[in-house]
PDB file of N, CA and C in Angstrom:
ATOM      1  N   UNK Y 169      -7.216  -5.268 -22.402  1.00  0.00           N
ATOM      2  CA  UNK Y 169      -8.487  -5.040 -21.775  1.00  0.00           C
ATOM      3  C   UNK Y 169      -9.175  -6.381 -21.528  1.00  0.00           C
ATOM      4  N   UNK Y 170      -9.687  -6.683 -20.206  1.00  0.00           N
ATOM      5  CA  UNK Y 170     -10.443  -7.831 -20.102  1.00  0.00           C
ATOM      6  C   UNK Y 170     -11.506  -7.768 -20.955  1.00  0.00           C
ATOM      7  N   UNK Y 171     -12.262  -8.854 -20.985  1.00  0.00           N
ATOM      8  CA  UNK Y 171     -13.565  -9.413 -22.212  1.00  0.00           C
ATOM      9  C   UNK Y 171     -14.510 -10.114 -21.466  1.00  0.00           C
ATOM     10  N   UNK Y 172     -15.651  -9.284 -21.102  1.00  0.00           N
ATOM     11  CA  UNK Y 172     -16.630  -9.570 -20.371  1.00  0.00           C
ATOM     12  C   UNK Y 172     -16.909 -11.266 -20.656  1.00  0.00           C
ATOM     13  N   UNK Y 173     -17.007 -12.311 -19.851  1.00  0.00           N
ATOM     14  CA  UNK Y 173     -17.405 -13.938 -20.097  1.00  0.00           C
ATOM     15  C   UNK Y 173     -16.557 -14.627 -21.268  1.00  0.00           C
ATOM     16  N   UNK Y 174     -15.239 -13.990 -21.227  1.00  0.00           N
ATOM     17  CA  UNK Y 174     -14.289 -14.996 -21.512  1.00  0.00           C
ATOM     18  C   UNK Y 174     -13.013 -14.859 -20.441  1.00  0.00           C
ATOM     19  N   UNK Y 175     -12.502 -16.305 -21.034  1.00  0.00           N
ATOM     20  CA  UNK Y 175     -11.297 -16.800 -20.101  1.00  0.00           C
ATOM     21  C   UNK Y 175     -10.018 -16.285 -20.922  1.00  0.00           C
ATOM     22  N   UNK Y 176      -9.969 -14.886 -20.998  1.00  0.00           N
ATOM     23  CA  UNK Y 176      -8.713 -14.199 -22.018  1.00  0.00           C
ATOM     24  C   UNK Y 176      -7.311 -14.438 -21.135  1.00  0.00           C
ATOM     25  N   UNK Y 177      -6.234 -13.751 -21.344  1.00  0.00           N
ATOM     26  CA  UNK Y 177      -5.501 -13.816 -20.863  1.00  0.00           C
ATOM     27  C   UNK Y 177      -5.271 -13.183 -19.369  1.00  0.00           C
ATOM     28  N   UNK Y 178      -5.768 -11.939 -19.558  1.00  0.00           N
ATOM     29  CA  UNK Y 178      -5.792 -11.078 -18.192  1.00  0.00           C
ATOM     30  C   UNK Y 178      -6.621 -11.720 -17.248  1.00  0.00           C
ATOM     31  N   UNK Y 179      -8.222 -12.459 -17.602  1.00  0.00           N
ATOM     32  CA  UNK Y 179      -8.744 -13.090 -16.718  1.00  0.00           C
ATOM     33  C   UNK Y 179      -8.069 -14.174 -15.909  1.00  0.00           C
ATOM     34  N   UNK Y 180      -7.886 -14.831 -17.104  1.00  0.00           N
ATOM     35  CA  UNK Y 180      -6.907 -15.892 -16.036  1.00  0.00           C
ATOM     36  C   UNK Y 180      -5.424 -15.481 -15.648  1.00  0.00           C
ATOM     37  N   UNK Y 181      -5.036 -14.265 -15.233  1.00  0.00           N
ATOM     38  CA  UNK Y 181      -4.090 -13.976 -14.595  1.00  0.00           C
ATOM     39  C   UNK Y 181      -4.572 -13.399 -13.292  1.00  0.00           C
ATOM     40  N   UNK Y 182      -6.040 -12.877 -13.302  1.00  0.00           N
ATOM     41  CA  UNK Y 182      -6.165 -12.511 -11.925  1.00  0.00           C
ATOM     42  C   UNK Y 182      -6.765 -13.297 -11.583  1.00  0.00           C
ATOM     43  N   UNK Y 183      -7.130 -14.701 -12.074  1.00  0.00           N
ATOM     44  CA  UNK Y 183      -8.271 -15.763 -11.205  1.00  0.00           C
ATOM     45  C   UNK Y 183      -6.617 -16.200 -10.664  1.00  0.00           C
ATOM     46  N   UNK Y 184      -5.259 -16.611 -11.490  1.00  0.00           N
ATOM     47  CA  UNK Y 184      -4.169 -17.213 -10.955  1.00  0.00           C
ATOM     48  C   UNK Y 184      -3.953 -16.569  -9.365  1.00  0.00           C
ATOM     49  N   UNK Y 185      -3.910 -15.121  -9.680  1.00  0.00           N
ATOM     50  CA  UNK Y 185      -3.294 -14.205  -8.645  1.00  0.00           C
ATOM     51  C   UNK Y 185      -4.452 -14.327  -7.541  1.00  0.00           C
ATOM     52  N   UNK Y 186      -5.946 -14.452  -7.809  1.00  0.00           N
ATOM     53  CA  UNK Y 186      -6.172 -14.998  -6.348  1.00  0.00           C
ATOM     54  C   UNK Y 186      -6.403 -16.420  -5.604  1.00  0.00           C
ATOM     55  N   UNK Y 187      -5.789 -16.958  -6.802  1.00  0.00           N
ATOM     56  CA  UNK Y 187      -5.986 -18.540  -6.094  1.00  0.00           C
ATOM     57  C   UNK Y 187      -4.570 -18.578  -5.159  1.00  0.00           C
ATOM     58  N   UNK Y 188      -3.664 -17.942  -5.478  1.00  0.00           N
ATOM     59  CA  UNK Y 188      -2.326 -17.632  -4.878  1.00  0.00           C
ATOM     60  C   UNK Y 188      -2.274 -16.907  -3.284  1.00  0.00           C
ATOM     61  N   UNK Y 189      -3.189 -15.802  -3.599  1.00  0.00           N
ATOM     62  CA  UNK Y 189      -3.787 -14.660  -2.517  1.00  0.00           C
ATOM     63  C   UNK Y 189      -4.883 -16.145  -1.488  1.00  0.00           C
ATOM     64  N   UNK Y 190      -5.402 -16.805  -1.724  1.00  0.00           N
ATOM     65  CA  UNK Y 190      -6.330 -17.657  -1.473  1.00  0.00           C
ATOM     66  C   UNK Y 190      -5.547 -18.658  -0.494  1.00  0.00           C
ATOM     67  N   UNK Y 191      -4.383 -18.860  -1.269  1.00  0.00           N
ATOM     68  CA  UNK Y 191      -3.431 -20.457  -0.507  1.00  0.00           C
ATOM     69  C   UNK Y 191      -2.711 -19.789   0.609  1.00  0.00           C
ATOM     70  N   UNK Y 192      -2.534 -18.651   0.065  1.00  0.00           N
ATOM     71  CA  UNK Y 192      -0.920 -18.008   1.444  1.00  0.00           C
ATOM     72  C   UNK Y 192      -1.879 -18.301   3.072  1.00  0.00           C
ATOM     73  N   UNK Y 193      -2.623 -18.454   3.265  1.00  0.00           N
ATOM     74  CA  UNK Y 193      -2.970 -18.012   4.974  1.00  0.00           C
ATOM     75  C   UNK Y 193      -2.883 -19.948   5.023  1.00  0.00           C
ATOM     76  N   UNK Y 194      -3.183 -20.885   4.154  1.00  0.00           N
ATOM     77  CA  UNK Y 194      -3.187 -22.257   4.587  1.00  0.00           C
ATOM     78  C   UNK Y 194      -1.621 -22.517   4.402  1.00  0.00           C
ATOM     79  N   UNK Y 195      -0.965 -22.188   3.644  1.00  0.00           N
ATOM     80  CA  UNK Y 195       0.700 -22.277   3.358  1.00  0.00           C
ATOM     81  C   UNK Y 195       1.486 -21.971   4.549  1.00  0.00           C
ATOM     82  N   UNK Y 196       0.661 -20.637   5.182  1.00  0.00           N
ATOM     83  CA  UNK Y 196       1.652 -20.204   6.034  1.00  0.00           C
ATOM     84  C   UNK Y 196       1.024 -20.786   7.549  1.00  0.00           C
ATOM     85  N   UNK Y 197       0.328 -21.259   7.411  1.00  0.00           N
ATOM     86  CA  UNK Y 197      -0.412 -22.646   9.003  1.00  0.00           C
ATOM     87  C   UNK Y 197       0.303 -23.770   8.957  1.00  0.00           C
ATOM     88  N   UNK Y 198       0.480 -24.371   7.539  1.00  0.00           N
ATOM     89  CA  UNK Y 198       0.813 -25.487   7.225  1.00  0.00           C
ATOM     90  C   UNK Y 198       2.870 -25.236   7.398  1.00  0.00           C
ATOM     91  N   UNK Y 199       3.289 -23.859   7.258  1.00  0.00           N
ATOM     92  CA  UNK Y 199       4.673 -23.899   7.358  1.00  0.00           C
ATOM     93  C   UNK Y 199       4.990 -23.916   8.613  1.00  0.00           C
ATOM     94  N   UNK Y 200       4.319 -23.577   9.434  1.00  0.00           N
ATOM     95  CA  UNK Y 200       4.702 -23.099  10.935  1.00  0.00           C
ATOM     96  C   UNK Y 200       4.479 -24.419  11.388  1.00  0.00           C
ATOM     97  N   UNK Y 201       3.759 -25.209  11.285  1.00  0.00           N
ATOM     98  CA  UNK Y 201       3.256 -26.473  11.874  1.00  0.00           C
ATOM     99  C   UNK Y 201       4.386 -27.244  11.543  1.00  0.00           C
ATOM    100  N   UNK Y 202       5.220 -27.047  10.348  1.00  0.00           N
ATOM    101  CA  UNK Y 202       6.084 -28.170   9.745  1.00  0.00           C
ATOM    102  C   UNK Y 202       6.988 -27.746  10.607  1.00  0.00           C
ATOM    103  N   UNK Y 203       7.823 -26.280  10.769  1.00  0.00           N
ATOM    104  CA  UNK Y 203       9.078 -26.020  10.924  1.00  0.00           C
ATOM    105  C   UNK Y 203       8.800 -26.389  12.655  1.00  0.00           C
ATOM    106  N   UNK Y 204       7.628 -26.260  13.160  1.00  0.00           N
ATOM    107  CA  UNK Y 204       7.203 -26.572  14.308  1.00  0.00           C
ATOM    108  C   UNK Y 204       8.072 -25.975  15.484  1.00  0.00           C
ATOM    109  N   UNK Y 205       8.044 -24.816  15.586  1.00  0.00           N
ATOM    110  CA  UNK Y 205       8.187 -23.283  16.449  1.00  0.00           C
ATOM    111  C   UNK Y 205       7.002 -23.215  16.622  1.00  0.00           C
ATOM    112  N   UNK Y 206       6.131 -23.317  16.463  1.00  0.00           N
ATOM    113  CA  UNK Y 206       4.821 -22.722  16.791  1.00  0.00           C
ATOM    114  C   UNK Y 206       3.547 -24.239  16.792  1.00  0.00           C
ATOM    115  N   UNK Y 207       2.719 -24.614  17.655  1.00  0.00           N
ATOM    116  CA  UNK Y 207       1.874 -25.728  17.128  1.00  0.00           C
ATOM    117  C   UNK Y 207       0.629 -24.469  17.133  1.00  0.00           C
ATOM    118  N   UNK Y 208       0.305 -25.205  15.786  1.00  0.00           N
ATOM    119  CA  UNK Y 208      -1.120 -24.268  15.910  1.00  0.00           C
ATOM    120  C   UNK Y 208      -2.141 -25.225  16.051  1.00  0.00           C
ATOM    121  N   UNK Y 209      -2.612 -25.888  17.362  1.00  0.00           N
ATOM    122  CA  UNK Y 209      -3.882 -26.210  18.022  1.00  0.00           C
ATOM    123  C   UNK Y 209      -4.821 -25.286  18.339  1.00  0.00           C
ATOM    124  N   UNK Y 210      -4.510 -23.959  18.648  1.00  0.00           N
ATOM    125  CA  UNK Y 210      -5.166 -23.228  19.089  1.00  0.00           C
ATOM    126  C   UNK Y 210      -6.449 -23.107  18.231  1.00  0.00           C
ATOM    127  N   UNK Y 211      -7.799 -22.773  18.020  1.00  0.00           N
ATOM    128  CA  UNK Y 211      -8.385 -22.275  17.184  1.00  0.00           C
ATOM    129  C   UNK Y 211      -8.315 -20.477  16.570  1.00  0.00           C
ATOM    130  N   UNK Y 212      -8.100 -19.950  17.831  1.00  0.00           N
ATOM    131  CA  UNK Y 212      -7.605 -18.426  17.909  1.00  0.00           C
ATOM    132  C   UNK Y 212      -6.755 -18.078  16.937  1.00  0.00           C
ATOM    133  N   UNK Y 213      -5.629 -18.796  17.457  1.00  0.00           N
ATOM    134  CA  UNK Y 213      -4.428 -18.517  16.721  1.00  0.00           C
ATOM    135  C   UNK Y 213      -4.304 -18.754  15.090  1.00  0.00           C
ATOM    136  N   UNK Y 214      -5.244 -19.793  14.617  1.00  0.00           N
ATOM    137  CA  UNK Y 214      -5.074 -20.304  13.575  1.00  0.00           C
ATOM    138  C   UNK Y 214      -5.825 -19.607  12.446  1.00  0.00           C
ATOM    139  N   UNK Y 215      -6.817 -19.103  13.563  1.00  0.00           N
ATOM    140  CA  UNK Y 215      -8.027 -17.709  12.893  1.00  0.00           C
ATOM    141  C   UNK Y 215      -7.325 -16.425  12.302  1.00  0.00           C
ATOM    142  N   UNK Y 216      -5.986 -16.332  13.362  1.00  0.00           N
ATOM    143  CA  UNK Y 216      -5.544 -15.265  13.441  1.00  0.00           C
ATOM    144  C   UNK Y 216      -4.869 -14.914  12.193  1.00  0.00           C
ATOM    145  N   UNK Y 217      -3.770 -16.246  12.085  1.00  0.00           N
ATOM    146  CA  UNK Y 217      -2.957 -16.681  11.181  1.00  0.00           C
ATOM    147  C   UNK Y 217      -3.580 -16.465  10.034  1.00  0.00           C
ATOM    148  N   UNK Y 218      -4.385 -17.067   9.499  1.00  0.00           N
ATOM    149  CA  UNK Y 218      -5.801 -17.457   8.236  1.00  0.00           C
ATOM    150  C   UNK Y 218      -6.179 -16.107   7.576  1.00  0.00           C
ATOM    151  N   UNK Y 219      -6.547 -14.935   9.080  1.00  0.00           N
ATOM    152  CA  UNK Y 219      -6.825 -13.635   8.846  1.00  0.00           C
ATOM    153  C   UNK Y 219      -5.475 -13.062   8.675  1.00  0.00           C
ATOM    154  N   UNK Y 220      -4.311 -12.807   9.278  1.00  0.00           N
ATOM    155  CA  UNK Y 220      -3.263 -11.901   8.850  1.00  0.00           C
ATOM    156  C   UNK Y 220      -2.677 -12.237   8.037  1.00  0.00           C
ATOM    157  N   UNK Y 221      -2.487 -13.005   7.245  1.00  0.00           N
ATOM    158  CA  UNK Y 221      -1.591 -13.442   6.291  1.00  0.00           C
ATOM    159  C   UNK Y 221      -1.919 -12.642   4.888  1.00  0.00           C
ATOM    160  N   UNK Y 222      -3.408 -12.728   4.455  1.00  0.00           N
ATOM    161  CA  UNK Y 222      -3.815 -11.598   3.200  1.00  0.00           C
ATOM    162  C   UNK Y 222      -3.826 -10.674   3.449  1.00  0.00           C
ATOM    163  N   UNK Y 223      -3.621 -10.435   4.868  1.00  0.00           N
ATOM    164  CA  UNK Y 223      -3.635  -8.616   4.975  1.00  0.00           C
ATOM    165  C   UNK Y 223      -2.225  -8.113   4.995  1.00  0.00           C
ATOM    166  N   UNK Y 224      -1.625  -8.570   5.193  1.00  0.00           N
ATOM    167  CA  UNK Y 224       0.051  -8.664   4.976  1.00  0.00           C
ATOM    168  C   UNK Y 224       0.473  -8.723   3.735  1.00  0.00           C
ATOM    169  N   UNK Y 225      -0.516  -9.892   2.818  1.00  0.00           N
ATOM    170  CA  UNK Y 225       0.003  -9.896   1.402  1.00  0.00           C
ATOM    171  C   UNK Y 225      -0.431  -8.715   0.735  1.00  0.00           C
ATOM    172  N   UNK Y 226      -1.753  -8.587   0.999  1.00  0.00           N
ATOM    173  CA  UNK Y 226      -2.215  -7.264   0.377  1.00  0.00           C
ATOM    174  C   UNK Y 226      -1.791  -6.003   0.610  1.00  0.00           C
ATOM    175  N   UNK Y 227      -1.237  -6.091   2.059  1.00  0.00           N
ATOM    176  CA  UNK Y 227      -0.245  -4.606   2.207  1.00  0.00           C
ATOM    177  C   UNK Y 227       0.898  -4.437   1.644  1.00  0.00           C
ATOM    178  N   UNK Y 228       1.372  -5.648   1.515  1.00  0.00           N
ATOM    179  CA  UNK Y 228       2.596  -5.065   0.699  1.00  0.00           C
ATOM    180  C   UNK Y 228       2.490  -4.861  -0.818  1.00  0.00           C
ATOM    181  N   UNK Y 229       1.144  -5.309  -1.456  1.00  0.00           N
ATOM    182  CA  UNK Y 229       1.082  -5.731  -2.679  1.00  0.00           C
ATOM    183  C   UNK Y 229       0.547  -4.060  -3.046  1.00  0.00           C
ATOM    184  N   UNK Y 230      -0.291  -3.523  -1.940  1.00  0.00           N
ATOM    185  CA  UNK Y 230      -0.544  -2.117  -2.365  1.00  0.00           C
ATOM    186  C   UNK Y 230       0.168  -1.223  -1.941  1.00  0.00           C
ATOM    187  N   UNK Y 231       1.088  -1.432  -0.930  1.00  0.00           N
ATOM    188  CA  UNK Y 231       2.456  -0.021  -0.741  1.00  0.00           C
ATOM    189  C   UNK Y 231       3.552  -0.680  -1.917  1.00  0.00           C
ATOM    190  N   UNK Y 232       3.559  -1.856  -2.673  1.00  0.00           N
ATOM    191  CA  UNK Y 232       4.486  -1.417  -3.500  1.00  0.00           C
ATOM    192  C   UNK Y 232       3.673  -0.779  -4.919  1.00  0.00           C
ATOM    193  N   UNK Y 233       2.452  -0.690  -5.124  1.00  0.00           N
ATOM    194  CA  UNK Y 233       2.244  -0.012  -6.211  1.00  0.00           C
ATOM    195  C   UNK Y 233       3.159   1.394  -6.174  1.00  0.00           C
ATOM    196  N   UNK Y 234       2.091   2.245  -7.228  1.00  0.00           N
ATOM    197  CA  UNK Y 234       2.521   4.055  -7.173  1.00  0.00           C
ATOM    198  C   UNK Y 234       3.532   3.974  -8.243  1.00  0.00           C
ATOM    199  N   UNK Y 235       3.752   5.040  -8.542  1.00  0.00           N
ATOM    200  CA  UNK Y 235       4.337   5.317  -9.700  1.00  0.00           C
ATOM    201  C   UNK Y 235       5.746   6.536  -8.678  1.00  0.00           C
TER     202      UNK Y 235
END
């Protein structure tokens, strides 16, 4: 069980899990730019990128729950 204003274990597993959730949309700008298939100059595109990337992580992160 988390513990209201401490840094227990579970807390800092979900501050980990969204600093992770946090990096993927700059990881995945910064991969495309490297493998360079794609330049992302655009501002659009990079919005786009920035925005779909947690919604992607988060979809898969909640269709694989369920029992």
């Amino acid at each position: 069980m988390q513990k209201k204003w401490s840094l227990d274990r579970i807390t800092l597993k979900k501050i980990l899990k969204g600093a992770l959730y946090a990096v993927a949309p700059a990881a995945a700008i910064a991969a495309l730019n490297y493998i360079g298939s794609i330049k992302i100059d655009d501002p659009v595109l990079a919005s786009f990128v920035a925005w779909g990337v947690p919604v992607a992580v988060n979809a898969v992160r909640e269709w694989s729950k369920g029992e």
